Structure formats: structure tokens, C-alpha cells
Coordinates of C-alpha atoms and ligand atoms in Angstrom, one line a residue:
X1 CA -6.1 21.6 3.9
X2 CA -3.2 18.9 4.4
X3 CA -1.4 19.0 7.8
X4 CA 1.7 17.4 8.6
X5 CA 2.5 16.1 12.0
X6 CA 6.0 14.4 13.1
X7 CA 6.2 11.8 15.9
X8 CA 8.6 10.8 18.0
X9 CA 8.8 7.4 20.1
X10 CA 6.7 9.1 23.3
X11 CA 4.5 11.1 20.6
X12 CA 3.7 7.8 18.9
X13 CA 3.2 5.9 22.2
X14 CA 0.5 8.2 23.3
X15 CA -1.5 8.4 19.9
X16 CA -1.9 4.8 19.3
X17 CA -3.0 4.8 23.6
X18 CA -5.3 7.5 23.0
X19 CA -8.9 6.7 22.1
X20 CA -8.9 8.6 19.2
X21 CA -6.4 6.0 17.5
X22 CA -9.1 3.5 17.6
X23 CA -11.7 5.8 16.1
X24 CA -9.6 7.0 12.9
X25 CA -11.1 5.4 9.4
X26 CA -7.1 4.2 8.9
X27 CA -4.3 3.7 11.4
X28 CA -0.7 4.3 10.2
X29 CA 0.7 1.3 12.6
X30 CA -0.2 -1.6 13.5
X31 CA 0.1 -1.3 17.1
X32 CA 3.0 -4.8 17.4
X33 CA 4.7 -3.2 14.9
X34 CA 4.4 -0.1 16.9
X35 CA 6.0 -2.1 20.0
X36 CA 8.6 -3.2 18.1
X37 CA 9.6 0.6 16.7
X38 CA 9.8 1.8 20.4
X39 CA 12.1 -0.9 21.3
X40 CA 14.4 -0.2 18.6
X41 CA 17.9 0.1 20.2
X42 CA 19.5 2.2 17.3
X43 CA 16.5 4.6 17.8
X44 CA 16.6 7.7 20.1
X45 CA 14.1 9.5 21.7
X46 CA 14.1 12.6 19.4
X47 CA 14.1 10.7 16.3
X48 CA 11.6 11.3 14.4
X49 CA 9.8 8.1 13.5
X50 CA 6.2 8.9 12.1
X51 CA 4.9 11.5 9.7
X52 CA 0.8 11.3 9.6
X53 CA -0.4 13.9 6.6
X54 CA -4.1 14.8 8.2
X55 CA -7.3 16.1 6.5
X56 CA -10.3 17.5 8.7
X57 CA -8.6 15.1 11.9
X58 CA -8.6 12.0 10.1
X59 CA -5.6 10.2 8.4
X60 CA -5.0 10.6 5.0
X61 CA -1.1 9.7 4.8
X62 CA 2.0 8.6 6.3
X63 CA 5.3 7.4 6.5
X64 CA 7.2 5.6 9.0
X65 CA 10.8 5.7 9.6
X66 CA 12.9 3.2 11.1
X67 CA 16.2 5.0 12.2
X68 CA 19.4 3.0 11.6
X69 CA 23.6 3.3 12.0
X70 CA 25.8 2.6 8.8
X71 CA 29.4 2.1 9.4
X72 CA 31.4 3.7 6.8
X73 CA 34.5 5.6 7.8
X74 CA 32.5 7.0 10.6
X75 CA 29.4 6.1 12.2
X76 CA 26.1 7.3 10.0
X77 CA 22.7 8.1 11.5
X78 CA 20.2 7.9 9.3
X79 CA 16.5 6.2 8.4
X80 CA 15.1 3.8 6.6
X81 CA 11.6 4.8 4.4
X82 CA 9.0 2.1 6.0
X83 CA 5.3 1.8 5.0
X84 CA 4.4 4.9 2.7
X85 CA 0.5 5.3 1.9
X86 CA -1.9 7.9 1.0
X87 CA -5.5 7.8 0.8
X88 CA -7.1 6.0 -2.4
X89 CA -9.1 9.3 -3.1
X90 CA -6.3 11.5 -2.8
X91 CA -3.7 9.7 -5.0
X92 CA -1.7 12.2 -7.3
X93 CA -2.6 15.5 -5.1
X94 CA 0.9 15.8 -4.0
X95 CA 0.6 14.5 -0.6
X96 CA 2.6 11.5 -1.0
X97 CA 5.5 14.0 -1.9
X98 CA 5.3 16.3 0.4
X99 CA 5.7 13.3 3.2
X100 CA 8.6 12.2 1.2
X101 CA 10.1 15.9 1.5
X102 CA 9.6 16.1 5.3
X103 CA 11.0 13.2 5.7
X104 CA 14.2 14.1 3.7
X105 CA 14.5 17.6 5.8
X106 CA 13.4 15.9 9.6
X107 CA 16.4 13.5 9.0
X108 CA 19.1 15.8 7.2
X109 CA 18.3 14.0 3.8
X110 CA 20.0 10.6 4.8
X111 CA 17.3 8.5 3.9
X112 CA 17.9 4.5 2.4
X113 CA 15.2 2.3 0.5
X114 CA 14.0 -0.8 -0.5
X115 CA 11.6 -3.1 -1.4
X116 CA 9.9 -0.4 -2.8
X117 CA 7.3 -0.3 -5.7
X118 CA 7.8 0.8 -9.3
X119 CA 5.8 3.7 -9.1
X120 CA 6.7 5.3 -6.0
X121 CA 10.3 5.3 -6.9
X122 CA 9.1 7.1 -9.8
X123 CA 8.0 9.9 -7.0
X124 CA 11.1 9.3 -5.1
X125 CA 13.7 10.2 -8.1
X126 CA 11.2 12.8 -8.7
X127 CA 12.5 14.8 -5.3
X128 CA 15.8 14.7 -6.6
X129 CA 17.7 13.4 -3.9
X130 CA 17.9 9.7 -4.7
X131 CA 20.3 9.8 -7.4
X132 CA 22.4 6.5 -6.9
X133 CA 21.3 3.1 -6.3
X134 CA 22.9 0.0 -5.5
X135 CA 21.9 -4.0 -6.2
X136 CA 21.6 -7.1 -4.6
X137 CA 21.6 -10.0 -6.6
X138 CA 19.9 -13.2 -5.5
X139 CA 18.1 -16.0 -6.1
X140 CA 14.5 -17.7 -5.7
X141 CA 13.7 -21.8 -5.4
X142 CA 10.5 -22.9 -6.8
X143 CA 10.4 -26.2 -4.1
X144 CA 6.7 -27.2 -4.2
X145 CA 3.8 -26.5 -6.1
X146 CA 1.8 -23.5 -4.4
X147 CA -0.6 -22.6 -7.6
X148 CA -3.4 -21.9 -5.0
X149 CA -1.0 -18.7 -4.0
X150 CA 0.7 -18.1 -7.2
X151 CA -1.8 -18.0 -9.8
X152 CA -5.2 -16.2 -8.2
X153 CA -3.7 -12.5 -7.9
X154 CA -3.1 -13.2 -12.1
X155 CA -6.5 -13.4 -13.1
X156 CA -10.5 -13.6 -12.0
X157 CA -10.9 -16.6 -13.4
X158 CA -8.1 -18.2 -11.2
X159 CA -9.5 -16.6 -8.2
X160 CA -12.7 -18.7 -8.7
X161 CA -10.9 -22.1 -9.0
X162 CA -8.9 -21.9 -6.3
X163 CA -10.5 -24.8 -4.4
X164 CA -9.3 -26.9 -7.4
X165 CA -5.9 -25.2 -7.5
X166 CA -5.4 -26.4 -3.7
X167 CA -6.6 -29.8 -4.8
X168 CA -4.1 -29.9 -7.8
X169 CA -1.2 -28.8 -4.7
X170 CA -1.9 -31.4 -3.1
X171 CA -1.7 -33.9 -5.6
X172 CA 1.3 -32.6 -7.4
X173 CA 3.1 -32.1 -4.2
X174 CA 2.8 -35.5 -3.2
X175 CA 3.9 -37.1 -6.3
X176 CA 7.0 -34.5 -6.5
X177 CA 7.6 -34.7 -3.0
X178 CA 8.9 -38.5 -3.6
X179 CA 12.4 -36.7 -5.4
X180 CA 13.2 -35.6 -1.8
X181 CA 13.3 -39.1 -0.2
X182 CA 16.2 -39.5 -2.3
X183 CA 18.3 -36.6 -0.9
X184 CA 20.4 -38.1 1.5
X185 CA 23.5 -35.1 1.8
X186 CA 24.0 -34.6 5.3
X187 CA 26.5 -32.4 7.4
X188 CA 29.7 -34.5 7.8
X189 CA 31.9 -33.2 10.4
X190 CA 29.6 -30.6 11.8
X191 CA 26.4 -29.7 13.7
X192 CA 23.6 -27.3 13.6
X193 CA 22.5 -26.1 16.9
X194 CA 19.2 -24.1 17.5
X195 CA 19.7 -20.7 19.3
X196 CA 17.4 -19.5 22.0
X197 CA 19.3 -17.1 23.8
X198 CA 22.5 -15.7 22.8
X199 CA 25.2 -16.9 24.8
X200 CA 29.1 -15.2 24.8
X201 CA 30.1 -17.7 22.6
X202 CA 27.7 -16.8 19.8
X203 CA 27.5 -12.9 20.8
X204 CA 31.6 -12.7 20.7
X205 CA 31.4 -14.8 16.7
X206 CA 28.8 -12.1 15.7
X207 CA 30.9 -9.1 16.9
X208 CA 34.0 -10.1 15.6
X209 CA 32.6 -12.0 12.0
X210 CA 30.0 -8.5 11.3
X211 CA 33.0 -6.1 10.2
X212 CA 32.4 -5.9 6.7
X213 CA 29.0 -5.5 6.8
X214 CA 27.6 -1.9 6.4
X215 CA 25.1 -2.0 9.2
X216 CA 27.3 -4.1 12.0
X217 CA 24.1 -5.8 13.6
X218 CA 25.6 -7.1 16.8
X219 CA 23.4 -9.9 19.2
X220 CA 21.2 -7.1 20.8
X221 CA 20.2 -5.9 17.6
X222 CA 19.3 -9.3 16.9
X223 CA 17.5 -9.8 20.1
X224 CA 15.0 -7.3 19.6
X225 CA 14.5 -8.2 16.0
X226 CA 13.2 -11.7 16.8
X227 CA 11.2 -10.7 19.4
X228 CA 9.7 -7.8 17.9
X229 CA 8.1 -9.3 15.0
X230 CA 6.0 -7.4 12.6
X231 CA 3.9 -9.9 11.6
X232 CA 1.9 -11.7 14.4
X233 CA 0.3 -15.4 14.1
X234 CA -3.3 -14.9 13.6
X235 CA -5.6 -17.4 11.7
X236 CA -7.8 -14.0 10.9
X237 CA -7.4 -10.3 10.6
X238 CA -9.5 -8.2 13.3
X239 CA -10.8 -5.1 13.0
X240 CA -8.0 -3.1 13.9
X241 CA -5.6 -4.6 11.4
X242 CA -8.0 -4.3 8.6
X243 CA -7.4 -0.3 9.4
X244 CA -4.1 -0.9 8.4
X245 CA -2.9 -1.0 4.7
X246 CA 0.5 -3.6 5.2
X247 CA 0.4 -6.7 6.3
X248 CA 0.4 -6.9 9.9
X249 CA -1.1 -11.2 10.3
X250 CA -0.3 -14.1 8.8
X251 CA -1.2 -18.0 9.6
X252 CA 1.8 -18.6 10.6
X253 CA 5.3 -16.3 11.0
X254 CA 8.3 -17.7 13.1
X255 CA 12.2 -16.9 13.1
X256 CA 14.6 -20.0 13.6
X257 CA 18.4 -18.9 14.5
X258 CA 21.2 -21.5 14.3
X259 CA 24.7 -22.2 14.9
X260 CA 26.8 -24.2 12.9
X261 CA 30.0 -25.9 14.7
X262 CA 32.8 -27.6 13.4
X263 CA 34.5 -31.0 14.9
X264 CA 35.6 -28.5 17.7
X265 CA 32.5 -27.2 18.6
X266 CA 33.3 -23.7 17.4
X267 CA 30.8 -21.6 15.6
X268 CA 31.8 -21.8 12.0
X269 CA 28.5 -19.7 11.4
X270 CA 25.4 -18.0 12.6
X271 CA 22.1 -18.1 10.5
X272 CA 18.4 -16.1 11.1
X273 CA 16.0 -18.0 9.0
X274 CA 12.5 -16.2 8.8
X275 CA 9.4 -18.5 7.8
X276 CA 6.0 -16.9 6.7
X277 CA 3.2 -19.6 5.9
X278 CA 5.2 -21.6 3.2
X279 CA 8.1 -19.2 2.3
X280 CA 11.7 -19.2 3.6
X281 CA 14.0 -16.2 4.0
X282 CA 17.7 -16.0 5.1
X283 CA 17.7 -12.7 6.8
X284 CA 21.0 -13.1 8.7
X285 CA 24.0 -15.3 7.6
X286 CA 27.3 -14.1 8.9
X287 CA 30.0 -17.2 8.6
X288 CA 33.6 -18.3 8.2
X289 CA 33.3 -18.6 3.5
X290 CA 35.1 -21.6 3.6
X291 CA 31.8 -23.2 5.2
X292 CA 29.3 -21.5 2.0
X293 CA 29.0 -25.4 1.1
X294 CA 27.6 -26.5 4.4
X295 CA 25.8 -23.5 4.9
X296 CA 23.8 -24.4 1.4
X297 CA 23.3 -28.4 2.9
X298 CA 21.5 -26.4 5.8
X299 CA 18.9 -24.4 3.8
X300 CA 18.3 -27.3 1.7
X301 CA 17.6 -29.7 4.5
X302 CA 15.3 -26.5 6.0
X303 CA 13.4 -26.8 2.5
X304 CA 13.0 -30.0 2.9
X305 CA 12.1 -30.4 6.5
X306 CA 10.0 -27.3 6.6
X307 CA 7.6 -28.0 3.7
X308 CA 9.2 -25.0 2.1
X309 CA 7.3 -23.8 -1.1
X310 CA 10.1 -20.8 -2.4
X311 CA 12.9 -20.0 -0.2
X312 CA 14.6 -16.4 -1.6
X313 CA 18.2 -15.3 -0.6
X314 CA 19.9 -12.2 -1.8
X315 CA 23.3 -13.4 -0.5
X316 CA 25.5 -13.1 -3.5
X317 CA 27.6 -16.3 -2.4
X318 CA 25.2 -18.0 -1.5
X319 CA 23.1 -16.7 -4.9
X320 CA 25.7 -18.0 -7.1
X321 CA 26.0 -21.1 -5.3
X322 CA 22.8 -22.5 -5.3
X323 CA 22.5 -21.3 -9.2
X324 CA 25.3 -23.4 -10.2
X325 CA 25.0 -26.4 -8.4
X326 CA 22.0 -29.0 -8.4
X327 CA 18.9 -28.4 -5.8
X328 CA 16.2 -30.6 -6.2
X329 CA 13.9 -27.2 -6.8
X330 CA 11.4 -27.6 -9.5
X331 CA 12.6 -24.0 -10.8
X332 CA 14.9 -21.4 -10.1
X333 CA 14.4 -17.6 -10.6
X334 CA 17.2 -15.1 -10.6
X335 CA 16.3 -12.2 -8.3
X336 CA 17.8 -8.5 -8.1
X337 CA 16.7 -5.8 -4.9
X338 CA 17.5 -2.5 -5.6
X339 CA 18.3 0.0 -3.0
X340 CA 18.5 4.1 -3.0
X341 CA 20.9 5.9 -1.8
X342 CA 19.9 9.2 -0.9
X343 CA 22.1 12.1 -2.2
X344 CA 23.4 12.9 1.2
X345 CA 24.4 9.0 1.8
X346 CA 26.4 8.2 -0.9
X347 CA 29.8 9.7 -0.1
X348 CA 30.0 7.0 2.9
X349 CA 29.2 4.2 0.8
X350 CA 31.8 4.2 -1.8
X351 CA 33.7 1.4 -0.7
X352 CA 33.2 -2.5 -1.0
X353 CA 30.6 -3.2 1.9
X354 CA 27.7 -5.9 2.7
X355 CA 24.2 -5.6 3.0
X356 CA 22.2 -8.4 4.4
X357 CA 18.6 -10.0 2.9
X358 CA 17.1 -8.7 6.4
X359 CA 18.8 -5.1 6.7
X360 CA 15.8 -2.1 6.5
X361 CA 12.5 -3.6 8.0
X362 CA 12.8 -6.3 5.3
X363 CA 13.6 -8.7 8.4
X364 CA 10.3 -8.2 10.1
X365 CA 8.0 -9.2 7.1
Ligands
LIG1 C1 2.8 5.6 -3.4 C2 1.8 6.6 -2.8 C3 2.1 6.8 -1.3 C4 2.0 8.0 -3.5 O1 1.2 9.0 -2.9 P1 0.6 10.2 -3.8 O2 0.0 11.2 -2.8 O3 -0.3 9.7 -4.8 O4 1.9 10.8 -4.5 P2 2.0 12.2 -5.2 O5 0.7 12.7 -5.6 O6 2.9 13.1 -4.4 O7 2.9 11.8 -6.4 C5 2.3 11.1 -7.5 C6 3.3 10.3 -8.1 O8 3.5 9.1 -7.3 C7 3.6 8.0 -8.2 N1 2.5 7.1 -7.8 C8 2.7 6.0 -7.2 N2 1.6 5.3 -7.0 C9 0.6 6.0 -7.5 C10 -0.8 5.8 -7.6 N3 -1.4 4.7 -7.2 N4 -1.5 6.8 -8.2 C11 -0.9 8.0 -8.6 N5 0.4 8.2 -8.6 C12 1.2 7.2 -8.0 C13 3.5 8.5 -9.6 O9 4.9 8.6 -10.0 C14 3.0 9.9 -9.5 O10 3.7 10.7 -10.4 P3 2.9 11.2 -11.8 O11 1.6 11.8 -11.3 O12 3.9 12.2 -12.3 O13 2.8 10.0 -12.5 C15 0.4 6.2 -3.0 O14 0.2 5.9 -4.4 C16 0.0 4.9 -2.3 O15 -0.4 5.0 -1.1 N6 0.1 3.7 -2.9 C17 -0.3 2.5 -2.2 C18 0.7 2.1 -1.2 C19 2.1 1.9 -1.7 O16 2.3 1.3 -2.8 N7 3.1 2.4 -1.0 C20 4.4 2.4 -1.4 C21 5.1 1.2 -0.9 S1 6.7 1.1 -1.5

């Protein structure tokens, strides 16, 4: 027998501090990730944030919901579908559905997702209420070899040489690397500025440069994304994370925000760059289009400076930019993300708007 239980923020709070949390075969949270959910400032206390599908008092499902605001011709509560799993032995019972159905009905069916797989949007159109999406279009720079990461999830036989796929890396890299001594465009007339804390300057270009955009984020909502991470620095995974089925650790996981001023020293643009391990991702990028070209000398000075391996925007300027015009990438991949739209959605999102690369929980990974 399958049981359903919804939690809120407090509800949530006091499972993962209750000992039992500890003792469960698998956890539906890591508990950082966790933190970050109860910190949410678009979230309120009744929201429902956590459905856990139980069997004989040990987890067996779940689905997490990160509640959001669209801003359509009115201001649209709804969530976003974040880290769906049911257990291995259980697959194709039903159990994944009937999460997605609670789900729907906890949260008056205005539900949005991404980043999802191929076979649980096959489940999700199944429900019926996910019957328009929308695309993103976007764009992936191969910048250094990284066969070591690339190739072993292919095959077996890949997974055994990987020793002598880092070795190859190395070598490659350092022979290819040479191109990059070469690349001498710099910013002319402006500067990039690192930001630490978000000062009225930056706070009052955000709010008044974020109009288009469906979800508004505004500095606060920025604040708590880059300190609420849900990925955490961690050479290793411990015991507690292996509970968990996402990916909760990784060697290395930082967010860099910048501004860019012009000769005046007025922000011309405001970037969120997140780096996992060897990838780049342009989260955030709100700026004045007449600076697009500048904005693509900055993420290919990152690529260079960082080390970057692929570096992935779905920024459609930005996109068609860096497709057209010369990189210094080994290759170049065109990209699309889809979204769904749940049924009770898509009448506020019939106009032109903007979604950014980090909008849904695709910022925190
Ligand atoms: C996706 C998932 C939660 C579905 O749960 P479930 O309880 O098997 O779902 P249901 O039994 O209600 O529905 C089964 C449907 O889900 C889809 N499905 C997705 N992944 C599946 C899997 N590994 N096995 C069986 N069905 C799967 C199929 O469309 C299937 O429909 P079909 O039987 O008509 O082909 C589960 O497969 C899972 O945990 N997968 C691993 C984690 C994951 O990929 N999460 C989604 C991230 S976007």
C-alpha cells in the first residue's frame, strides 16, 4: 500500500531533523539543498514543497517543488517539478504518476518543467495537462579536450581506459591550448567588475533592466540563489548523499557575478556565471543589447582564463552570436531546452517573454 504525504517548509524542516531521516534506505533531499528550499523568498509557508510516496515507512518516491512567481499580465504563483524519483523495484507501478497528479491538484495545476528526461515526459503528457511547450535555443563550445568525461558513460571498454584517456587530455590540451596565446581581443572602453554584495547601483540596473523577463528575478532573489547552492564542494560523497539519487557534490562548484561598465562607470550589464568542475554556465545575463559584443569578449576570456572545457548558453542572442562569429572552440554544438507548460499556465504566457538559462532549479546545478 502506497501513501502519499505533502510537506511544507516546517514539515520538511522537522523530517530531515528527525532521526528517522537518517535511518531511511533513501532520502528525498539532500539536506543543503534542503536549506536552500526553506530560504526561498518566493516560497510561503503553506506551499507545498515535498511529496514523499511511502511503502511500509520507508521512501519509495518523491517529488520536490520549488514554488516560483511568473509575471504575465498579473502576477502567477505556481511551481517548478524538481527531482522526481521512484524506487528501481517499483518502476512502472504507477507511483511515479500518481506523485505527478498530487502535484498538479496541491498547486491548482500550474506546474512548469525542464530539463527533464525523455521518458518521464512521456509520463508527464500522459496526465494530460502538459499540452504546450515552449524552446530555448542555444548553444555548446567544445574548448578543451575532456575525453576522460566524455567518452566513459559510452561504453565499458572506455570505462577501463580512462587512465589513458586523462593522459591523452593532457597531452592534447597542451598542444591545443597554444591557439589561445594568440587571442589577444580585449575589452576596449569598458571594465568588468566582480560582485560580492549587491550594492544600489547594481540592485537598481537589475530592477529596472528585468522587465521583459517572465520571472523578474530582482537582487534578493539573486542573493539567496548564490548562497544557497545545491551542489556543495566535496572531493567525496558521504554516506548521506549516496542516499540521495541527484547530484548533491562535486570537486568543485562556484558562482562568479560581474558587472560590466562603460567609460562612465555605469553598469552596461550584470552576468551570473556558474562553474562546475570544468563546465561553464551563464545562468543570469540581463544587459543593455547594444553591449551583446562585449558581453561575448567576456565569456570567451572566462573560457580561457578558467580552463573551461564546454561552456553552454541558451541565450538566444547570445546563441546566435557565438554560432556566427569565430571562437577559438574546437567544436560547437547547437543546443535546444524544452520547457512544459502546464494546461493551466498557458493562457499567461501568450505573449513575447524571456526565460533565462538559470530560471527553474537549473541555476543551482
Ligand atoms: C521517472 C520515474 C520517476 C517514473 O516513475 P514510475 O513510478 O516508474 O512511473 P509510472 O509507473 O507512473 O509511469 C510509467 C511511465 O513512466 C515512464 N518512465 C520513465 N522512466 C521509466 C522507467 N525507468 N521505467 C519505467 N517507466 C518509465 C514511461 O513512460 C512509463 O510509461 P509506459 O509504462 O506506458 O511506458 C522513474 O522512472 C525514475 O525514478 N527514474 C529515474 C529518475 C529520473 O529519471 N527522474 C526524472 C528526472 S526528469
Amino acid at each position: 500500500m502506497i501513501e502519499l504525504k505533502l510537506y511544507n517548509i516546517s514539515e520538511l524542516e522537522k523530517l530531515i531533523n528527525s532521526e528517522q531521516f537518517y535511518n531511511f534506505k533513501n532520502i528525498p533531499i539532500s539536506l543543503h539543498r534542503a536549506k536552500s528550499h526553506f530560504q526561498n523568498p518566493r516560497a510561503d509557508k503553506n506551499d507545498t514543497i515535498m511529496i514523499i510516496a511511502f511503502k511500509n515507512n520507508e521512501i519509495v518516491g518523491y517529488m520536490g517543488i520549488l514554488p516560483d512567481f511568473l509575471f504575465s499580465t498579473e502576477k502567477v504563483k505556481f511551481g517548478w517539478f524538481s527531482c522526481f524519483w521512484v524506487d528501481e523495484n517499483l518502476r512502472g507501478e504507477g507511483i511515479g504518476t500518481q506523485l505527478v497528479e498530487k502535484v498538479l491538484s496541491e498547486w491548482g495545476g500550474k506546474i512548469l518543467i525542464t530539463e527533464f528526461a525523455p521518458l518521464s515526459k512521456k509520463l508527464y503528457l500522459k496526465t494530460k495537462s502538459f499540452e504546450q511547450s515552449t524552446f530555448l535555443n542555444g548553444i555548446r563550445l567544445y574548448n578543451r579536450f575532456d575525453l576522460q568525461y566524455i567518452l566513459p558513460p559510452k561504453r565499458n571498454l572506455f570505462k577501463q581506459i580512462k587512465g589513458l584517456l586523462k593522459i591523452t587530455d593532457i597531452i592534447l590540451n597542451s598542444l591545443f591550448d597554444i591557439r589561445f596565446l594568440f587571442y589577444n581581443q580585449k575589452l576596449t572602453t569598458l571594465k568588468i567588475k566582480k560582485v560580492t554584495t549587491f550594492d544600489s547601483e547594481t540592485k537598481d540596473f537589475i530592477n529596472s533592466n528585468n522587465t521583459t523577463q517572465l520571472f523578474k528575478r530582482n537582487a534578493f532573489d539573486f542573493e539567496w540563489i548564490i548562497n544557497n547552492p545545491w551542489i556543495i564542494n566535496s572531493p567525496k560523497i558521504d554516506l548521506l548523499n549516496k542516499k540521495y539519487y541527484f547530484s548533491s557534490v562535486a570537486k568543485s562548484f562556484e558562482y562568479f557575478c560581474y558587472n560590466i561598465l562603460n567609460a562612465n562607470n555605469e553598469i552596461v550589464a550584470f552576468l551570473i556565471f556558474s562553474k562546475r568542475e570544468n563546465t561553464l554556465k551563464l545562468p543570469y545575463c540581463i544587459y543593455k543589447s547594444e553591449y551583446l559584443q562585449d558581453i561575448i569578449l567576456v565569456i570567451l576570456q572566462q573560457i580561457i582564463e578558467l580552463k573551461i572545457s564546454t561552456f553552454t548558453t541558451y541565450n538566444n542572442e547570445i546563441s546566435a552570436q557565438l554560432l556566427k562569429q569565430k571562437t577559438n572552440s574546437l567544436f560547437k554544438k547547437k543546443m535546444t531546452r524544452e520547457y512544459l507548460i502546464s494546461n493551466n499556465l498557458k493562457d499567461y504566457l501568450n505573449s513575447n517573454f524571456i526565460i533565462q538559462d538559470g530560471d527553474g532549479d537549473c541555476v543551482f546545478t
